[in-house]
Every structure is written in structure tokens, then in C-alpha cells.
């Protein structure tokens, strides 16, 4: 059990006040469980939201937006940390996002608690996406409930679900008395009328026109007849088609001359009013147009209250009305509908026989009885705890990587209507330092990648804010300003920076993967304006410009001017290397400083774009040199910003910053793309794990509680400020890892090949070499001997690190 002795049950479903049959079902189920459990039950509802904003109250604890992938992941995390004993899913394909409602599997496959799923729809000829989605739901569930005997056969024969997993629990029915309808008719001013009722959300598949066509002859036989059509138009239909179907029906009523005998009640009625309408009705009709309806709450209610029922032969009706509990007419047959209803109205023994048989059958299915059955199942001590999540069929996610899901929560804290604020004091935005183009450019890139994987509308909203900032940073000539005060004035005499390169990188990313076509023109114009200044940069700015130009050429491969600029910039890095490299120092400068891996990354990208071998050769040498000095065989230890690492000098161990991880993750992916060597993907994951505690201090740098990233590792522990650069570096690393994971899944080798590739000899670049001390091992300093934490420079001239504001 969860906290205390009460059984904590989470329900994943639509929920009131959403106007939906499954929302009503779940509310009734919770009420019946509450009565059956006698105080030993606590409900947690995860409410599935459509686009309409609704105000939920208890027991709704969490809301999931239907088409936002990340909400499903966050819901799983919420439930896992809420000591839930069992999860009860109300499954209907249309409730969940993704093809075939597949997003629900993102949630189910991360849950630790056992899952019991009630299926409200089972398709007999499913499309592949619907088939796969439902199979995954069933595989993730310890028990699958169907409300119809036919459902058991369909699950076995079509979806290959073991009969041992399937339970039959019929749809619950209100526990109402068997009454004379005359008593209730006065509530609606219908005394003396013979009443026929159809209720439920209105859509074209309900076949109301079939019943309307039958009405003239029915009225001719009994002029007191009143047909009540109770229920609002289905919200999904209302959104797409408005009230066109209802208006069509109302026109039919007038044309048939039945206006005095047909009443439309266009509203979603609450339980008490619905019960009164049911009790006032003499005959209940469901003239649905096709058989593929396995459950029907409305028909169940009508049978349970002892109505004389006439229905078409859809699957739920065939079972509920069997053995003389109702009458069946063929689909779309108004003539037989007329004959049967007239017969029932004129034959009192038949009328009361139908009523009594229906009511007696309904006694077995009342909500109090269903509540007891569900409670016995949910409270069973034999329900297993899920120790290992099942595999997920939804592509492009991180669920199988055992890493945190990308979150925008901390970015929201740091973002205002101007842009992304640079620094934070713990998690609070530090307005003293204002904004910078560097951070807003990187944030824009993160939003492009995030939106490509999660389609979260918040990502587009943030993207627009960040793009607005970097567009404003451009002058008419294409030069770029970096630092903006909180009062929206630009800083004079800016320190040297890489803002131009990062701006081009951001616009290049938008050009390569525009969320909508409208972004492409804006990004291209801005890119072209600043591309002429590529040569006026320090090496890292040049490297970022190269990444931007490579992305530009993915969209416009024939852009010869950009291709020339790219080769000029790449050749500049080649020159830097040739002027500084020595046999024991394969690098672009005589010092390793900040954001080092972005330099070989840019040459790998250049090779992939223009196929010049010299770029690949130098990229491989410098990548290997970088790894020798940062990867110790078990984890990454990045160059510290308190002294850096000069050639023939002492390598600084601290402070290590998240930006180093981001560029390393990018470099290793580019190395894999250029060489096809899977060891780079293994090392990429090792680099990312620095955030999760695989580092010199063995403590996580990512904050799972705030969803932000701490600013770095210091000799005494974490710098617990969570500024923009750190959080964006984490997010970019995670999203790049997801992209690599998708590549692995598409090109997964055979088991034997995989075994060889992941053997101990290929896990590390270092382990391929003869056993000897590396430069990093010779010059590393014991953590306990390091000096205490110093203040970090607030400027960033050539070769300096971005500010990390001490807490």
C-alpha cells in the first residue's frame, strides 16, 4: 500500500467536467470503489485534456495535454513519486495523442506500479498503428478488462492477448428503482404522453434520422407519442462541423410534420437529471448505424433502469438485449423500427415483459456490484510490482535510455518577454546581469530540437522569444551585439565573445529544420546578413559559424557563396592547427580552454558537408587528443576554468562547466557520423553521464527536482546556481543523445556484431592503446589537495570561460 493503509489508485482517463462518456464512467467507478473500499481507498486522477481549458477539482491531481508527448512522461514521473499502488487506465484511442493513441505507452512503460486497463473500444480491423498501440497497452498491463464477451474473443484472435490476462467486467449501471414512468413525467410536463428516449453525445453515427423517419407512422398509431433526443453535440464533432448534424435533424422534423412530437435537449445532463429522464421514458431507442460499438454506457443505463429497448444490432446491443431483454431491428431500417415500436406501444404484456427482463438483468451490473468487483481486483495482493518497464513502440523518445526526460520548467523561470536571462541565484533569475545573444541563440537551437521530438507548443512560444532577441542583436550591417542589460540597453565596450558564430548556428538550425515554412525566410535573411562577417572571429566563433553554414547547406545545397565561406572558415581552423600542433600536442592553440570540443566538431561537420579529407584527418587527431586529456577510462574530467591547461603546464581540474559536456556530446556524434565507429556513441553517453554523477566528484550536476542544471563542479562541490548556459547545455546534450539513440535503433547491428562492438577493448579510445599514462593522468591533481573555491571572472575575453556567478 501507499502512505498509510489506504490503497492509492491512479486513474488515467478523461474526467469531469469534461463532457465525455468515459469521464462520466470514471467518476461513477471512483464513487463505487469508494463505497466498496469503506475508507481504504484514495483516488488520484490523471486527467486527459483536450484543447479546451477546464478547471478540475479533487480527485484530479495531474493534467495531460493530449498531443504533448512530454506531459505523458512527466505524468509517469509524478505517479512514480506519489507512492501509487496500482494504476487504472480507461482506454479509448481518441483520448490519447500520437498515431493510434500511441503516446499513452510513453506513460505506461515508465510506471513502476502495476497497470489494469479497461478497454472501451476494440477494433476488429485495425490499421497497423492502432493495432500496435493497443498491443503495447495490453503488454504494459497486468490485467485487461473488456465489458463485452465478444471483446475476449477479439483480444485473443486479433491482438493475441492471453486469456489469462483478460477479465470480463460489464459496464456499470445506476442503481435505480423499477418505477412507473408516469410518476416522473410530470417533472418535464409530459403527463399523458408515451415517451421515447435517445440520449448521449450527438454525432452522425447515432442514426437519429432513421428514428425520425419512423416517427410519422408511430404518431399515426399513437398521437400521444413524444420522442426526446437528449444530449449535446459531441465536442469533437462540434469543433470540426459545428451543429450541422443537429440542424439537419431539426429540418427533418419540420419537413416530416413532427414538431409537436420531437424535442431536442441540447445539453450535457448531470446524473440526477439523466436518471429522471430515464425514469420518465417508456421506450429507449439506439438506432446506431454500424456494428462496431463494443460498449454503450447509454444502452447499459437504459437496460438497468428497466426500459423497453429497441436497437440496431451493434455488438453491445446484441449482448445486452439477448434472451428477450429488448428488440433488435436491422441497421438503417425505419420501416421495421416503426413496426416494432408500434407493437410495443400497443402490447402491454410485451412492454412489461421487456422492462422486467431488462431490469432483472441490470441488477447484476449495478455500480455498487461493479465497485466490489473492481475493488477486489485493485486491492489484490497478487498484483505484481513492475520491476522492469516494457519496451516502448513510440519512436524518437528517451524512455529506453534511463535518462531524465527533457523539461522546459527551468527555462520558463529564466525567460521573460525579452529573452533568456543569463544568470540565476540558485533557481531565481539574476536580473543584474541581463541577457546575452549567446544564450538566446543556443536556447533557440534547443527549442528547434525539442519541438522536433515533442511537438510541445510551449517550445514554439519560447523559440519566438529567443529568435526575436537574436534578430534584435543584429545591426543593419550584420554585426552582432551580445550583452544586454535588464533595462534592454546594449552594453558598451563588450568583452570578446562568440555571439556571431552562435547566432549563425541558431539561424542555420532553423533553416535546416524549420518548425513551419514561415520560419525559413526569416532565418535565411538574417543568416545572409551576418555570414559576410564569418572571418572576423576567434576560433570558437568560427567553429559555430561552420555548424550554421553546414545546416544552411542541408536546406540549400546549391548555395555556392555559403559553401565558399564554409571552406574559408574550415581552412582557418586548419591553419590554427598547423601553426600550433606538436607531436605531443595535437591541438589548435597552445592552450586548452573553454568549449574545446567544438573545434574538432566543426571540422567533422565540414568533412561531412564538403568531403575534404584534410578536415577529417585533423578532426580525428584533435578529437583523439581531446579525449586523451578529458576521458580517464571510466568518466570524463573536463578542463577546469581555474587555470585551463597550457602546453607544458599543469592541467586545471576545476571548475568544470556544463558547456564542455554539450560540445563534447556534439563532437562525438559528428565523429560517429564521419567515421561510422560506434565507440564514439558509447563515449557520447559517457560524456552525458557527467551530468548524472559520472564525474570527479561523483555527484549529479543536473537537478532532478528543479529540472535545471547546476553551473558547475568546484573543488568543494556544486556551484548550485542554475543559469541559462548550464541548463541549455544539459538540454542540448540530452536532445543530441536522443537523436543518436534514434540512429542506433534504425541501424541496430546483429547480436554478435553488437557484442564485439561493445567489448571492453572498444569502450574507450584510451583502451585501444598500449598501457601507459596519458597526459591527463600524469597531470591530474588529487581532489583533496586542491585549493578552495575562487571567484570566477565575470568577463570572457579570448580564451576565457563564460561567467559562472557564485552563490
GROMACS .gro file of N, CA, C and O in nm, residues 417-480:
model
  256
  417UNK      N    1   0.959   3.826  -2.135
  417UNK     CA    2   0.916   3.862  -2.270
  417UNK      C    3   1.027   3.925  -2.352
  417UNK      O    4   1.010   3.952  -2.472
  418UNK      N    5   1.145   3.950  -2.291
  418UNK     CA    6   1.261   3.998  -2.366
  418UNK      C    7   1.344   3.882  -2.419
  418UNK      O    8   1.383   3.880  -2.535
  419UNK      N    9   1.369   3.786  -2.335
  419UNK     CA   10   1.452   3.673  -2.374
  419UNK      C   11   1.491   3.590  -2.254
  419UNK      O   12   1.426   3.594  -2.149
  420UNK      N   13   1.601   3.518  -2.269
  420UNK     CA   14   1.652   3.430  -2.165
  420UNK      C   15   1.752   3.506  -2.079
  420UNK      O   16   1.852   3.558  -2.130
  421UNK      N   17   1.726   3.515  -1.950
  421UNK     CA   18   1.815   3.584  -1.857
  421UNK      C   19   1.938   3.496  -1.833
  421UNK      O   20   1.927   3.376  -1.810
  422UNK      N   21   2.057   3.561  -1.836
  422UNK     CA   22   2.183   3.485  -1.833
  422UNK      C   23   2.202   3.401  -1.708
  422UNK      O   24   2.233   3.283  -1.716
  423UNK      N   25   2.187   3.463  -1.594
  423UNK     CA   26   2.233   3.401  -1.470
  423UNK      C   27   2.120   3.383  -1.371
  423UNK      O   28   2.012   3.443  -1.385
  424UNK      N   29   2.147   3.300  -1.272
  424UNK     CA   30   2.050   3.276  -1.166
  424UNK      C   31   2.122   3.268  -1.033
  424UNK      O   32   2.238   3.227  -1.025
  425UNK      N   33   2.053   3.309  -0.928
  425UNK     CA   34   2.096   3.283  -0.792
  425UNK      C   35   2.014   3.164  -0.745
  425UNK      O   36   1.895   3.175  -0.720
  426UNK      N   37   2.078   3.050  -0.736
  426UNK     CA   38   2.011   2.921  -0.726
  426UNK      C   39   1.917   2.907  -0.846
  426UNK      O   40   1.964   2.899  -0.958
  427UNK      N   41   1.786   2.909  -0.826
  427UNK     CA   42   1.696   2.898  -0.942
  427UNK      C   43   1.632   3.031  -0.980
  427UNK      O   44   1.562   3.038  -1.081
  428UNK      N   45   1.654   3.136  -0.900
  428UNK     CA   46   1.590   3.265  -0.926
  428UNK      C   47   1.668   3.346  -1.028
  428UNK      O   48   1.790   3.360  -1.016
  429UNK      N   49   1.602   3.398  -1.130
  429UNK     CA   50   1.673   3.479  -1.230
  429UNK      C   51   1.747   3.596  -1.166
  429UNK      O   52   1.691   3.668  -1.083
  430UNK      N   53   1.873   3.613  -1.202
  430UNK     CA   54   1.955   3.723  -1.152
  430UNK      C   55   1.954   3.834  -1.256
  430UNK      O   56   2.032   3.833  -1.352
  431UNK      N   57   1.865   3.930  -1.237
  431UNK     CA   58   1.844   4.035  -1.338
  431UNK      C   59   1.963   4.130  -1.351
  431UNK      O   60   1.974   4.202  -1.450
  432UNK      N   61   2.049   4.129  -1.253
  432UNK     CA   62   2.164   4.220  -1.253
  432UNK      C   63   2.250   4.202  -1.379
  432UNK      O   64   2.307   4.298  -1.430
  433UNK      N   65   2.258   4.080  -1.428
  433UNK     CA   66   2.345   4.052  -1.542
  433UNK      C   67   2.273   4.051  -1.675
  433UNK      O   68   2.334   4.029  -1.779
  434UNK      N   69   2.144   4.071  -1.675
  434UNK     CA   70   2.070   4.087  -1.800
  434UNK      C   71   2.070   3.964  -1.889
  434UNK      O   72   2.061   3.850  -1.842
  435UNK      N   73   2.084   3.989  -2.020
  435UNK     CA   74   2.069   3.885  -2.121
  435UNK      C   75   2.193   3.881  -2.209
  435UNK      O   76   2.273   3.974  -2.210
  436UNK      N   77   2.206   3.773  -2.287
  436UNK     CA   78   2.311   3.773  -2.389
  436UNK      C   79   2.265   3.695  -2.511
  436UNK      O   80   2.182   3.603  -2.502
  437UNK      N   81   2.318   3.733  -2.625
  437UNK     CA   82   2.283   3.668  -2.751
  437UNK      C   83   2.330   3.523  -2.752
  437UNK      O   84   2.263   3.435  -2.805
  438UNK      N   85   2.448   3.498  -2.694
  438UNK     CA   86   2.499   3.360  -2.684
  438UNK      C   87   2.391   3.265  -2.633
  438UNK      O   88   2.362   3.162  -2.695
  439UNK      N   89   2.335   3.298  -2.517
  439UNK     CA   90   2.238   3.208  -2.454
  439UNK      C   91   2.108   3.198  -2.532
  439UNK      O   92   2.050   3.090  -2.546
  440UNK      N   93   2.061   3.310  -2.584
  440UNK     CA   94   1.935   3.307  -2.658
  440UNK      C   95   1.949   3.230  -2.789
  440UNK      O   96   1.855   3.163  -2.833
  441UNK      N   97   2.067   3.237  -2.850
  441UNK     CA   98   2.090   3.159  -2.973
  441UNK      C   99   2.089   3.010  -2.943
  441UNK      O  100   2.025   2.931  -3.013
  442UNK      N  101   2.160   2.971  -2.838
  442UNK     CA  102   2.163   2.828  -2.803
  442UNK      C  103   2.025   2.779  -2.759
  442UNK      O  104   1.985   2.666  -2.787
  443UNK      N  105   1.952   2.866  -2.689
  443UNK     CA  106   1.816   2.828  -2.647
  443UNK      C  107   1.725   2.808  -2.768
  443UNK      O  108   1.642   2.717  -2.769
  444UNK      N  109   1.741   2.891  -2.871
  444UNK     CA  110   1.661   2.874  -2.993
  444UNK      C  111   1.690   2.738  -3.057
  444UNK      O  112   1.597   2.668  -3.103
  445UNK      N  113   1.816   2.699  -3.059
  445UNK     CA  114   1.853   2.568  -3.116
  445UNK      C  115   1.789   2.456  -3.035
  445UNK      O  116   1.735   2.359  -3.090
  446UNK      N  117   1.793   2.470  -2.903
  446UNK     CA  118   1.733   2.367  -2.817
  446UNK      C  119   1.583   2.356  -2.843
  446UNK      O  120   1.527   2.245  -2.844
  447UNK      N  121   1.516   2.468  -2.866
  447UNK     CA  122   1.373   2.463  -2.891
  447UNK      C  123   1.341   2.396  -3.024
  447UNK      O  124   1.241   2.325  -3.036
  448UNK      N  125   1.424   2.419  -3.125
  448UNK     CA  126   1.404   2.352  -3.253
  448UNK      C  127   1.414   2.200  -3.234
  448UNK      O  128   1.329   2.123  -3.282
  449UNK      N  129   1.516   2.156  -3.164
  449UNK     CA  130   1.535   2.012  -3.141
  449UNK      C  131   1.424   1.956  -3.052
  449UNK      O  132   1.374   1.845  -3.075
  450UNK      N  133   1.387   2.031  -2.951
  450UNK     CA  134   1.284   1.985  -2.858
  450UNK      C  135   1.150   1.972  -2.932
  450UNK      O  136   1.080   1.871  -2.917
  451UNK      N  137   1.116   2.072  -3.012
  451UNK     CA  138   0.987   2.069  -3.082
  451UNK      C  139   0.984   1.955  -3.184
  451UNK      O  140   0.879   1.893  -3.204
  452UNK      N  141   1.096   1.924  -3.245
  452UNK     CA  142   1.101   1.815  -3.342
  452UNK      C  143   1.069   1.682  -3.277
  452UNK      O  144   1.014   1.592  -3.341
  453UNK      N  145   1.101   1.668  -3.147
  453UNK     CA  146   1.078   1.541  -3.079
  453UNK      C  147   0.949   1.538  -2.999
  453UNK      O  148   0.891   1.432  -2.980
  454UNK      N  149   0.903   1.655  -2.951
  454UNK     CA  150   0.790   1.655  -2.859
  454UNK      C  151   0.670   1.737  -2.905
  454UNK      O  152   0.563   1.728  -2.845
  455UNK      N  153   0.684   1.819  -3.006
  455UNK     CA  154   0.573   1.899  -3.061
  455UNK      C  155   0.497   1.974  -2.952
  455UNK      O  156   0.376   1.989  -2.958
  456UNK      N  157   0.570   2.023  -2.853
  456UNK     CA  158   0.508   2.098  -2.743
  456UNK      C  159   0.492   2.244  -2.787
  456UNK      O  160   0.590   2.309  -2.825
  457UNK      N  161   0.369   2.298  -2.784
  457UNK     CA  162   0.350   2.438  -2.827
  457UNK      C  163   0.431   2.538  -2.745
  457UNK      O  164   0.465   2.645  -2.795
  458UNK      N  165   0.464   2.504  -2.621
  458UNK     CA  166   0.549   2.594  -2.540
  458UNK      C  167   0.686   2.614  -2.606
  458UNK      O  168   0.745   2.722  -2.595
  459UNK      N  169   0.736   2.510  -2.672
  459UNK     CA  170   0.867   2.521  -2.737
  459UNK      C  171   0.863   2.626  -2.848
  459UNK      O  172   0.958   2.704  -2.864
  460UNK      N  173   0.755   2.630  -2.924
  460UNK     CA  174   0.744   2.732  -3.029
  460UNK      C  175   0.731   2.872  -2.969
  460UNK      O  176   0.784   2.969  -3.023
  461UNK      N  177   0.660   2.881  -2.860
  461UNK     CA  178   0.645   3.012  -2.795
  461UNK      C  179   0.781   3.064  -2.748
  461UNK      O  180   0.815   3.180  -2.770
  462UNK      N  181   0.860   2.976  -2.686
  462UNK     CA  182   0.994   3.016  -2.643
  462UNK      C  183   1.083   3.045  -2.764
  462UNK      O  184   1.164   3.138  -2.761
  463UNK      N  185   1.071   2.963  -2.866
  463UNK     CA  186   1.152   2.985  -2.986
  463UNK      C  187   1.129   3.124  -3.041
  463UNK      O  188   1.225   3.195  -3.077
  464UNK      N  189   1.004   3.168  -3.047
  464UNK     CA  190   0.974   3.301  -3.099
  464UNK      C  191   1.040   3.410  -3.013
  464UNK      O  192   1.092   3.510  -3.065
  465UNK      N  193   1.040   3.390  -2.882
  465UNK     CA  194   1.103   3.487  -2.792
  465UNK      C  195   1.254   3.494  -2.816
  465UNK      O  196   1.313   3.602  -2.827
  466UNK      N  197   1.318   3.378  -2.826
  466UNK     CA  198   1.464   3.374  -2.842
  466UNK      C  199   1.505   3.426  -2.981
  466UNK      O  200   1.605   3.498  -2.994
  467UNK      N  201   1.429   3.390  -3.083
  467UNK     CA  202   1.460   3.442  -3.216
  467UNK      C  203   1.443   3.593  -3.222
  467UNK      O  204   1.521   3.663  -3.287
  468UNK      N  205   1.341   3.642  -3.155
  468UNK     CA  206   1.319   3.786  -3.151
  468UNK      C  207   1.440   3.857  -3.091
  468UNK      O  208   1.485   3.961  -3.140
  469UNK      N  209   1.497   3.798  -2.986
  469UNK     CA  210   1.614   3.858  -2.921
  469UNK      C  211   1.733   3.859  -3.016
  469UNK      O  212   1.800   3.963  -3.033
  470UNK      N  213   1.764   3.745  -3.078
  470UNK     CA  214   1.885   3.742  -3.159
  470UNK      C  215   1.868   3.822  -3.289
  470UNK      O  216   1.966   3.876  -3.341
  471UNK      N  217   1.747   3.832  -3.339
  471UNK     CA  218   1.723   3.920  -3.454
  471UNK      C  219   1.750   4.066  -3.415
  471UNK      O  220   1.809   4.142  -3.494
  472UNK      N  221   1.711   4.102  -3.295
  472UNK     CA  222   1.732   4.239  -3.248
  472UNK      C  223   1.880   4.266  -3.222
  472UNK      O  224   1.924   4.383  -3.227
  473UNK      N  225   1.957   4.160  -3.198
  473UNK     CA  226   2.100   4.179  -3.171
  473UNK      C  227   2.178   4.214  -3.298
  473UNK      O  228   2.291   4.261  -3.290
  474UNK      N  229   2.120   4.190  -3.414
  474UNK     CA  230   2.187   4.220  -3.542
  474UNK      C  231   2.176   4.368  -3.577
  474UNK      O  232   2.070   4.428  -3.564
  475UNK      N  233   2.286   4.422  -3.623
  475UNK     CA  234   2.281   4.557  -3.680
  475UNK      C  235   2.242   4.545  -3.827
  475UNK      O  236   2.235   4.436  -3.884
  476UNK      N  237   2.217   4.658  -3.890
  476UNK     CA  238   2.182   4.657  -4.032
  476UNK      C  239   2.294   4.597  -4.117
  476UNK      O  240   2.270   4.539  -4.223
  477UNK      N  241   2.418   4.611  -4.069
  477UNK     CA  242   2.532   4.559  -4.145
  477UNK      C  243   2.557   4.411  -4.115
  477UNK      O  244   2.647   4.349  -4.174
  478UNK      N  245   2.483   4.353  -4.019
  478UNK     CA  246   2.501   4.212  -3.987
  478UNK      C  247   2.594   4.186  -3.870
  478UNK      O  248   2.619   4.070  -3.835
  479UNK      N  249   2.650   4.292  -3.810
  479UNK     CA  250   2.727   4.272  -3.688
  479UNK      C  251   2.633   4.234  -3.573
  479UNK      O  252   2.513   4.260  -3.577
  480UNK      N  253   2.691   4.175  -3.469
  480UNK     CA  254   2.608   4.120  -3.362
  480UNK      C  255   2.655   4.173  -3.227
  480UNK      O  256   2.775   4.171  -3.196
   0.00000   0.00000   0.00000
